[in-house]
Amino acid sequence: MSEGGGWSTIESDEGVFTSLIENLGVKDVQFEELISLDADTIRSLSPVYGVIFLFKWIREQQQPSATTAAPISSSSQQPPSGTYDTSPPPSLFFANQTIQNACGTQAILSVILNHDDAASASSTNPSAAPAIAIGPELRAFKDFTTGFPPDLLGEALSNSEPIRTAHNAFARSSPFVDEIVRPHQDEEGGDVYHFIAYTPVNGRLYELDGLQPHPISHGDCTPEEFPDKVIGVIQQRIARYPEGETRFNLMAVCRDLRVRAREFGDAEALETEERKRRAWAWENTLRKSNFVGFIGEMMKGVAGMKEQEGKFDEWVEGAKKETQRKLLRR
C-alpha cells in the first residue's frame, strides 16, 4: 500500500462525514454516532444503509492485505469471522485500499455506492431502504469503474481528484509544510486506526475492508435483520481485543433525520436536527482554521499592554521560569 499520496488524515466525526458526502453531491443522507452498542439504537434511525466501524488495527490479528497477499486458494485462509466471498454479486462495490489515509472515505463510499439507484435496482428485496441520490460526481465515477476488479477500483478511487479534494477539505489545518512521510498513527501513542464498513447487500451482510482481498460475508441478512446481526458481528470482533480496550467508534449511515422529521411534521425534532447541523458547520470551520494569525495578534496586544505597564521584562522572566519548571517536571 502506498503512503499518503496527497490524502490527509481526517477525523472520525459524524459532522465531518456528513459534510464530506454532501460536498460530493450526495443528498438526504447523514452519519450518526452510536453511543451504545445495541440494535435498538440502530433501529431508531431507520432506514439505515450501513455502519462505519473504527478500531485499532493490530497487524498480527489480520489476514494478509489485499496488496500483498497471494490469491485465496484454500478454504483454511479465511478471516477470523465470516467467510471471503470470492464471487460476490457484480453490483457489489468493493475496492482494495491502495493508499494510506484514504480508509475513512473508502469505508463511507463502500456504503453509499452500494445503495445508490443502480444498486437498488438490482436488489430483489422490497423492504430495502430508499435509493441514495449520489450526485453527478459519484455517478460518473461509478459508471466509469463498473466492472473494475477490486485492486484497479482502489487505484481509481485513490486517483479521483473530486473525491480526494472532498476528503482533504476536512484535514486539520497547519501553517507548516511537513515534507516527511509519516505513518498513519495516533498522535499520542503511535497506534494505527482503520475504518471498515458493514452493509446489507442483496440479502447478505457484508464486511467491506479495503485491506482484505475480498468482501467478507457474514451470512444472510435482510434490512430488518441488519441491526441485530451487525451488532453481533461487531461484538465478536471487539471480543478479540484485550480486556479493557475501549478505543472504538461506530457510526450509522442513515437517511437525513430532517427529512423524517418533516414527513412526520415533528417541528421539535426538526429544530434539534437543524441545531445539530449548525454546530457541525461551526466545528468544521474551526477544523479548517490554524489560528496562527489570531494568536500572533493576541500576543502582540498582551506584550503592548505589559510594556505600557512597565512590566514587560518581569512578564518575560516569569514566563521563562514557568517553562523551566514544566521541563523539570517531565
mmCIF file of N, CA and C in Angstrom, residues 113-210:
data_model
loop_
_atom_site.group_PDB
_atom_site.id
_atom_site.type_symbol
_atom_site.label_atom_id
_atom_site.label_comp_id
_atom_site.label_asym_id
_atom_site.label_seq_id
_atom_site.Cartn_x
_atom_site.Cartn_y
_atom_site.Cartn_z
ATOM 1 N N LEU A 113 -22.149 3.766 -2.188
ATOM 2 C CA LEU A 113 -22.212 3.287 -3.569
ATOM 3 C C LEU A 113 -22.815 1.895 -3.690
ATOM 4 N N ASN A 114 -23.139 1.270 -2.572
ATOM 5 C CA ASN A 114 -23.881 0.003 -2.621
ATOM 6 C C ASN A 114 -25.376 0.206 -2.396
ATOM 7 N N HIS A 115 -25.783 1.483 -2.290
ATOM 8 C CA HIS A 115 -27.206 1.761 -2.072
ATOM 9 C C HIS A 115 -27.697 2.911 -2.938
ATOM 10 N N ASP A 116 -27.014 3.150 -4.060
ATOM 11 C CA ASP A 116 -27.495 4.162 -4.995
ATOM 12 C C ASP A 116 -28.622 3.575 -5.841
ATOM 13 N N ASP A 117 -29.142 4.339 -6.780
ATOM 14 C CA ASP A 117 -30.289 3.859 -7.551
ATOM 15 C C ASP A 117 -29.964 2.624 -8.381
ATOM 16 N N ALA A 118 -28.730 2.559 -8.930
ATOM 17 C CA ALA A 118 -28.366 1.387 -9.738
ATOM 18 C C ALA A 118 -28.272 0.137 -8.872
ATOM 19 N N ALA A 119 -27.669 0.272 -7.679
ATOM 20 C CA ALA A 119 -27.557 -0.877 -6.779
ATOM 21 C C ALA A 119 -28.932 -1.314 -6.297
ATOM 22 N N SER A 120 -29.797 -0.360 -6.006
ATOM 23 C CA SER A 120 -31.137 -0.694 -5.527
ATOM 24 C C SER A 120 -31.954 -1.379 -6.606
ATOM 25 N N ALA A 121 -31.716 -1.013 -7.862
ATOM 26 C CA ALA A 121 -32.459 -1.633 -8.960
ATOM 27 C C ALA A 121 -32.135 -3.109 -9.094
ATOM 28 N N SER A 122 -30.906 -3.499 -8.688
ATOM 29 C CA SER A 122 -30.508 -4.904 -8.789
ATOM 30 C C SER A 122 -30.947 -5.713 -7.579
ATOM 31 N N SER A 123 -31.461 -5.028 -6.541
ATOM 32 C CA SER A 123 -31.898 -5.723 -5.333
ATOM 33 C C SER A 123 -33.300 -6.276 -5.526
ATOM 34 N N THR A 124 -33.516 -7.463 -4.976
ATOM 35 C CA THR A 124 -34.832 -8.099 -5.075
ATOM 36 C C THR A 124 -35.639 -7.934 -3.793
ATOM 37 N N ASN A 125 -35.090 -7.202 -2.816
ATOM 38 C CA ASN A 125 -35.761 -7.040 -1.522
ATOM 39 C C ASN A 125 -36.635 -5.793 -1.533
ATOM 40 N N PRO A 126 -37.960 -5.935 -1.457
ATOM 41 C CA PRO A 126 -38.837 -4.767 -1.495
ATOM 42 C C PRO A 126 -38.750 -3.896 -0.255
ATOM 43 N N SER A 127 -38.171 -4.428 0.840
ATOM 44 C CA SER A 127 -38.082 -3.653 2.080
ATOM 45 C C SER A 127 -36.765 -2.898 2.205
ATOM 46 N N ALA A 128 -35.958 -2.917 1.144
ATOM 47 C CA ALA A 128 -34.681 -2.217 1.190
ATOM 48 C C ALA A 128 -34.905 -0.719 1.386
ATOM 49 N N ALA A 129 -33.909 -0.044 1.979
ATOM 50 C CA ALA A 129 -34.005 1.395 2.213
ATOM 51 C C ALA A 129 -34.087 2.133 0.882
ATOM 52 N N PRO A 130 -34.665 3.342 0.877
ATOM 53 C CA PRO A 130 -34.753 4.115 -0.367
ATOM 54 C C PRO A 130 -33.375 4.318 -0.984
ATOM 55 N N ALA A 131 -33.323 4.325 -2.309
ATOM 56 C CA ALA A 131 -32.044 4.504 -3.000
ATOM 57 C C ALA A 131 -31.438 5.863 -2.665
ATOM 58 N N ILE A 132 -30.117 5.900 -2.602
ATOM 59 C CA ILE A 132 -29.396 7.137 -2.305
ATOM 60 C C ILE A 132 -29.131 7.892 -3.601
ATOM 61 N N ALA A 133 -29.432 9.183 -3.600
ATOM 62 C CA ALA A 133 -29.088 10.049 -4.729
ATOM 63 C C ALA A 133 -27.631 10.463 -4.558
ATOM 64 N N ILE A 134 -26.736 9.874 -5.357
ATOM 65 C CA ILE A 134 -25.300 10.055 -5.131
ATOM 66 C C ILE A 134 -24.713 11.267 -5.851
ATOM 67 N N GLY A 135 -25.472 11.905 -6.729
ATOM 68 C CA GLY A 135 -24.978 13.098 -7.400
ATOM 69 C C GLY A 135 -24.133 12.783 -8.620
ATOM 70 N N PRO A 136 -23.882 13.796 -9.469
ATOM 71 C CA PRO A 136 -23.189 13.565 -10.746
ATOM 72 C C PRO A 136 -21.739 13.117 -10.621
ATOM 73 N N GLU A 137 -20.999 13.624 -9.618
ATOM 74 C CA GLU A 137 -19.577 13.260 -9.491
ATOM 75 C C GLU A 137 -19.423 11.772 -9.197
ATOM 76 N N LEU A 138 -20.136 11.285 -8.180
ATOM 77 C CA LEU A 138 -20.022 9.871 -7.831
ATOM 78 C C LEU A 138 -20.680 8.987 -8.880
ATOM 79 N N ARG A 139 -21.735 9.489 -9.533
ATOM 80 C CA ARG A 139 -22.350 8.705 -10.605
ATOM 81 C C ARG A 139 -21.360 8.498 -11.746
ATOM 82 N N ALA A 140 -20.635 9.555 -12.118
ATOM 83 C CA ALA A 140 -19.644 9.432 -13.191
ATOM 84 C C ALA A 140 -18.531 8.474 -12.783
ATOM 85 N N PHE A 141 -18.098 8.568 -11.516
ATOM 86 C CA PHE A 141 -17.041 7.673 -11.037
ATOM 87 C C PHE A 141 -17.504 6.224 -11.068
ATOM 88 N N LYS A 142 -18.704 5.963 -10.571
ATOM 89 C CA LYS A 142 -19.181 4.581 -10.520
ATOM 90 C C LYS A 142 -19.416 4.025 -11.921
ATOM 91 N N ASP A 143 -19.976 4.839 -12.817
ATOM 92 C CA ASP A 143 -20.197 4.375 -14.190
ATOM 93 C C ASP A 143 -18.869 4.038 -14.868
ATOM 94 N N PHE A 144 -17.858 4.883 -14.630
ATOM 95 C CA PHE A 144 -16.553 4.664 -15.260
ATOM 96 C C PHE A 144 -15.875 3.400 -14.740
ATOM 97 N N THR A 145 -16.050 3.096 -13.449
ATOM 98 C CA THR A 145 -15.323 1.975 -12.839
ATOM 99 C C THR A 145 -16.130 0.679 -12.794
ATOM 100 N N THR A 146 -17.326 0.674 -13.335
ATOM 101 C CA THR A 146 -18.131 -0.553 -13.333
ATOM 102 C C THR A 146 -17.366 -1.689 -14.007
ATOM 103 N N GLY A 147 -17.268 -2.820 -13.318
ATOM 104 C CA GLY A 147 -16.552 -3.969 -13.860
ATOM 105 C C GLY A 147 -15.087 -4.025 -13.488
ATOM 106 N N PHE A 148 -14.561 -2.979 -12.827
ATOM 107 C CA PHE A 148 -13.161 -2.996 -12.414
ATOM 108 C C PHE A 148 -12.964 -4.033 -11.303
ATOM 109 N N PRO A 149 -11.839 -4.754 -11.292
ATOM 110 C CA PRO A 149 -11.523 -5.618 -10.145
ATOM 111 C C PRO A 149 -11.182 -4.751 -8.938
ATOM 112 N N PRO A 150 -11.215 -5.318 -7.712
ATOM 113 C CA PRO A 150 -11.004 -4.507 -6.503
ATOM 114 C C PRO A 150 -9.708 -3.708 -6.481
ATOM 115 N N ASP A 151 -8.602 -4.295 -6.974
ATOM 116 C CA ASP A 151 -7.340 -3.554 -6.919
ATOM 117 C C ASP A 151 -7.362 -2.345 -7.849
ATOM 118 N N LEU A 152 -7.886 -2.521 -9.062
ATOM 119 C CA LEU A 152 -7.956 -1.410 -10.007
ATOM 120 C C LEU A 152 -8.974 -0.369 -9.550
ATOM 121 N N LEU A 153 -10.060 -0.828 -8.938
ATOM 122 C CA LEU A 153 -11.060 0.095 -8.407
ATOM 123 C C LEU A 153 -10.456 0.940 -7.287
ATOM 124 N N GLY A 154 -9.620 0.311 -6.450
ATOM 125 C CA GLY A 154 -8.942 1.061 -5.397
ATOM 126 C C GLY A 154 -8.004 2.118 -5.955
ATOM 127 N N GLU A 155 -7.286 1.779 -7.023
ATOM 128 C CA GLU A 155 -6.401 2.751 -7.670
ATOM 129 C C GLU A 155 -7.204 3.909 -8.249
ATOM 130 N N ALA A 156 -8.332 3.582 -8.875
ATOM 131 C CA ALA A 156 -9.175 4.632 -9.460
ATOM 132 C C ALA A 156 -9.709 5.563 -8.379
ATOM 133 N N LEU A 157 -10.113 4.998 -7.250
ATOM 134 C CA LEU A 157 -10.624 5.818 -6.148
ATOM 135 C C LEU A 157 -9.519 6.720 -5.602
ATOM 136 N N SER A 158 -8.337 6.158 -5.402
ATOM 137 C CA SER A 158 -7.224 6.929 -4.846
ATOM 138 C C SER A 158 -6.804 8.069 -5.758
ATOM 139 N N ASN A 159 -7.019 7.909 -7.067
ATOM 140 C CA ASN A 159 -6.609 8.922 -8.038
ATOM 141 C C ASN A 159 -7.752 9.820 -8.490
ATOM 142 N N SER A 160 -8.915 9.687 -7.852
ATOM 143 C CA SER A 160 -10.047 10.545 -8.194
ATOM 144 C C SER A 160 -9.858 11.921 -7.563
ATOM 145 N N GLU A 161 -9.680 12.928 -8.390
ATOM 146 C CA GLU A 161 -9.454 14.277 -7.878
ATOM 147 C C GLU A 161 -10.654 14.825 -7.103
ATOM 148 N N PRO A 162 -11.897 14.672 -7.587
ATOM 149 C CA PRO A 162 -13.037 15.183 -6.807
ATOM 150 C C PRO A 162 -13.167 14.524 -5.435
ATOM 151 N N ILE A 163 -12.941 13.204 -5.370
ATOM 152 C CA ILE A 163 -13.068 12.507 -4.086
ATOM 153 C C ILE A 163 -11.941 12.917 -3.142
ATOM 154 N N ARG A 164 -10.717 12.998 -3.664
ATOM 155 C CA ARG A 164 -9.585 13.399 -2.819
ATOM 156 C C ARG A 164 -9.761 14.837 -2.312
ATOM 157 N N THR A 165 -10.247 15.725 -3.170
ATOM 158 C CA THR A 165 -10.453 17.118 -2.764
ATOM 159 C C THR A 165 -11.503 17.222 -1.662
ATOM 160 N N ALA A 166 -12.607 16.486 -1.811
ATOM 161 C CA ALA A 166 -13.652 16.497 -0.780
ATOM 162 C C ALA A 166 -13.119 15.941 0.536
ATOM 163 N N HIS A 167 -12.306 14.896 0.458
ATOM 164 C CA HIS A 167 -11.696 14.285 1.647
ATOM 165 C C HIS A 167 -10.762 15.275 2.342
ATOM 166 N N ASN A 168 -9.851 15.872 1.579
ATOM 167 C CA ASN A 168 -8.830 16.738 2.167
ATOM 168 C C ASN A 168 -9.390 18.054 2.696
ATOM 169 N N ALA A 169 -10.610 18.398 2.303
ATOM 170 C CA ALA A 169 -11.225 19.630 2.803
ATOM 171 C C ALA A 169 -11.416 19.588 4.313
ATOM 172 N N PHE A 170 -11.356 18.384 4.901
ATOM 173 C CA PHE A 170 -11.589 18.243 6.343
ATOM 174 C C PHE A 170 -10.321 17.847 7.096
ATOM 175 N N ALA A 171 -9.170 18.008 6.448
ATOM 176 C CA ALA A 171 -7.906 17.755 7.132
ATOM 177 C C ALA A 171 -7.628 18.882 8.118
ATOM 178 N N ARG A 172 -6.889 18.580 9.163
ATOM 179 C CA ARG A 172 -6.519 19.614 10.125
ATOM 180 C C ARG A 172 -5.636 20.645 9.448
ATOM 181 N N SER A 173 -5.953 21.916 9.668
ATOM 182 C CA SER A 173 -5.169 22.986 9.069
ATOM 183 C C SER A 173 -3.844 23.141 9.804
ATOM 184 N N SER A 174 -2.774 23.375 9.036
ATOM 185 C CA SER A 174 -1.459 23.585 9.631
ATOM 186 C C SER A 174 -0.731 24.665 8.844
ATOM 187 N N PRO A 175 -0.079 25.608 9.524
ATOM 188 C CA PRO A 175 0.662 26.653 8.819
ATOM 189 C C PRO A 175 2.010 26.176 8.314
ATOM 190 N N PHE A 176 2.387 24.948 8.648
ATOM 191 C CA PHE A 176 3.701 24.436 8.298
ATOM 192 C C PHE A 176 3.588 23.323 7.271
ATOM 193 N N VAL A 177 4.543 23.241 6.386
ATOM 194 C CA VAL A 177 4.592 22.185 5.388
ATOM 195 C C VAL A 177 5.558 21.120 5.868
ATOM 196 N N ASP A 178 5.057 19.904 6.076
ATOM 197 C CA ASP A 178 5.881 18.786 6.537
ATOM 198 C C ASP A 178 6.132 17.869 5.355
ATOM 199 N N GLU A 179 7.364 17.843 4.872
ATOM 200 C CA GLU A 179 7.690 17.035 3.706
ATOM 201 C C GLU A 179 8.096 15.615 4.073
ATOM 202 N N ILE A 180 8.095 15.298 5.375
ATOM 203 C CA ILE A 180 8.460 13.953 5.814
ATOM 204 C C ILE A 180 7.230 13.070 5.774
ATOM 205 N N VAL A 181 7.319 11.925 5.116
ATOM 206 C CA VAL A 181 6.208 10.979 5.078
ATOM 207 C C VAL A 181 6.193 10.197 6.381
ATOM 208 N N ARG A 182 5.067 10.245 7.083
ATOM 209 C CA ARG A 182 4.960 9.592 8.382
ATOM 210 C C ARG A 182 3.887 8.524 8.347
ATOM 211 N N PRO A 183 4.009 7.507 9.184
ATOM 212 C CA PRO A 183 2.949 6.501 9.255
ATOM 213 C C PRO A 183 1.654 7.126 9.734
ATOM 214 N N HIS A 184 0.530 6.474 9.400
ATOM 215 C CA HIS A 184 -0.792 6.917 9.861
ATOM 216 C C HIS A 184 -0.945 6.460 11.307
ATOM 217 N N GLN A 185 -0.630 7.370 12.236
ATOM 218 C CA GLN A 185 -0.577 6.997 13.641
ATOM 219 C C GLN A 185 -1.407 7.935 14.490
ATOM 220 N N ASP A 186 -1.827 7.420 15.617
ATOM 221 C CA ASP A 186 -2.455 8.252 16.627
ATOM 222 C C ASP A 186 -1.389 9.167 17.206
ATOM 223 N N GLU A 187 -1.763 10.439 17.459
ATOM 224 C CA GLU A 187 -0.770 11.423 17.863
ATOM 225 C C GLU A 187 -0.134 11.090 19.203
ATOM 226 N N GLU A 188 -0.856 10.435 20.090
ATOM 227 C CA GLU A 188 -0.319 10.221 21.430
ATOM 228 C C GLU A 188 0.485 8.933 21.529
ATOM 229 N N GLY A 189 -0.088 7.827 21.094
ATOM 230 C CA GLY A 189 0.557 6.556 21.369
ATOM 231 C C GLY A 189 1.143 5.847 20.175
ATOM 232 N N GLY A 190 1.009 6.422 18.983
ATOM 233 C CA GLY A 190 1.556 5.773 17.810
ATOM 234 C C GLY A 190 0.731 4.611 17.311
ATOM 235 N N ASP A 191 -0.499 4.442 17.811
ATOM 236 C CA ASP A 191 -1.350 3.350 17.354
ATOM 237 C C ASP A 191 -1.935 3.676 15.987
ATOM 238 N N VAL A 192 -2.218 2.633 15.227
ATOM 239 C CA VAL A 192 -2.786 2.784 13.892
ATOM 240 C C VAL A 192 -4.261 2.413 13.948
ATOM 241 N N TYR A 193 -5.099 3.239 13.341
ATOM 242 C CA TYR A 193 -6.543 3.002 13.342
ATOM 243 C C TYR A 193 -7.040 2.818 11.914
ATOM 244 N N HIS A 194 -8.145 2.088 11.798
ATOM 245 C CA HIS A 194 -8.637 1.708 10.470
ATOM 246 C C HIS A 194 -10.162 1.744 10.452
ATOM 247 N N PHE A 195 -10.713 2.161 9.313
ATOM 248 C CA PHE A 195 -12.163 2.198 9.109
ATOM 249 C C PHE A 195 -12.599 1.051 8.201
ATOM 250 N N ILE A 196 -13.721 0.417 8.540
ATOM 251 C CA ILE A 196 -14.337 -0.564 7.654
ATOM 252 C C ILE A 196 -15.845 -0.318 7.643
ATOM 253 N N ALA A 197 -16.522 -0.929 6.681
ATOM 254 C CA ALA A 197 -17.971 -0.750 6.544
ATOM 255 C C ALA A 197 -18.684 -2.085 6.674
ATOM 256 N N TYR A 198 -19.874 -2.045 7.257
ATOM 257 C CA TYR A 198 -20.789 -3.188 7.273
ATOM 258 C C TYR A 198 -22.092 -2.726 6.631
ATOM 259 N N THR A 199 -22.592 -3.500 5.681
ATOM 260 C CA THR A 199 -23.817 -3.096 4.999
ATOM 261 C C THR A 199 -24.546 -4.309 4.429
ATOM 262 N N PRO A 200 -25.876 -4.295 4.414
ATOM 263 C CA PRO A 200 -26.613 -5.399 3.793
ATOM 264 C C PRO A 200 -26.742 -5.159 2.287
ATOM 265 N N VAL A 201 -26.312 -6.134 1.510
ATOM 266 C CA VAL A 201 -26.384 -6.031 0.048
ATOM 267 C C VAL A 201 -26.906 -7.347 -0.514
ATOM 268 N N ASN A 202 -27.951 -7.269 -1.313
ATOM 269 C CA ASN A 202 -28.513 -8.461 -1.964
ATOM 270 C C ASN A 202 -28.786 -9.602 -0.984
ATOM 271 N N GLY A 203 -29.334 -9.259 0.176
ATOM 272 C CA GLY A 203 -29.732 -10.283 1.132
ATOM 273 C C GLY A 203 -28.617 -10.878 1.952
ATOM 274 N N ARG A 204 -27.426 -10.241 1.952
ATOM 275 C CA ARG A 204 -26.313 -10.733 2.760
ATOM 276 C C ARG A 204 -25.688 -9.569 3.522
ATOM 277 N N LEU A 205 -25.115 -9.892 4.684
ATOM 278 C CA LEU A 205 -24.391 -8.890 5.464
ATOM 279 C C LEU A 205 -22.927 -8.938 5.055
ATOM 280 N N TYR A 206 -22.440 -7.826 4.506
ATOM 281 C CA TYR A 206 -21.056 -7.772 4.045
ATOM 282 C C TYR A 206 -20.211 -6.869 4.937
ATOM 283 N N GLU A 207 -18.994 -7.335 5.194
ATOM 284 C CA GLU A 207 -17.955 -6.521 5.808
ATOM 285 C C GLU A 207 -17.025 -6.102 4.677
ATOM 286 N N LEU A 208 -16.893 -4.804 4.466
ATOM 287 C CA LEU A 208 -16.100 -4.286 3.351
ATOM 288 C C LEU A 208 -14.877 -3.574 3.917
ATOM 289 N N ASP A 209 -13.760 -4.266 3.846
ATOM 290 C CA ASP A 209 -12.487 -3.804 4.406
ATOM 291 C C ASP A 209 -11.476 -3.770 3.269
ATOM 292 N N GLY A 210 -11.029 -2.575 2.906
ATOM 293 C CA GLY A 210 -10.116 -2.433 1.781
ATOM 294 C C GLY A 210 -8.777 -3.109 1.961
#
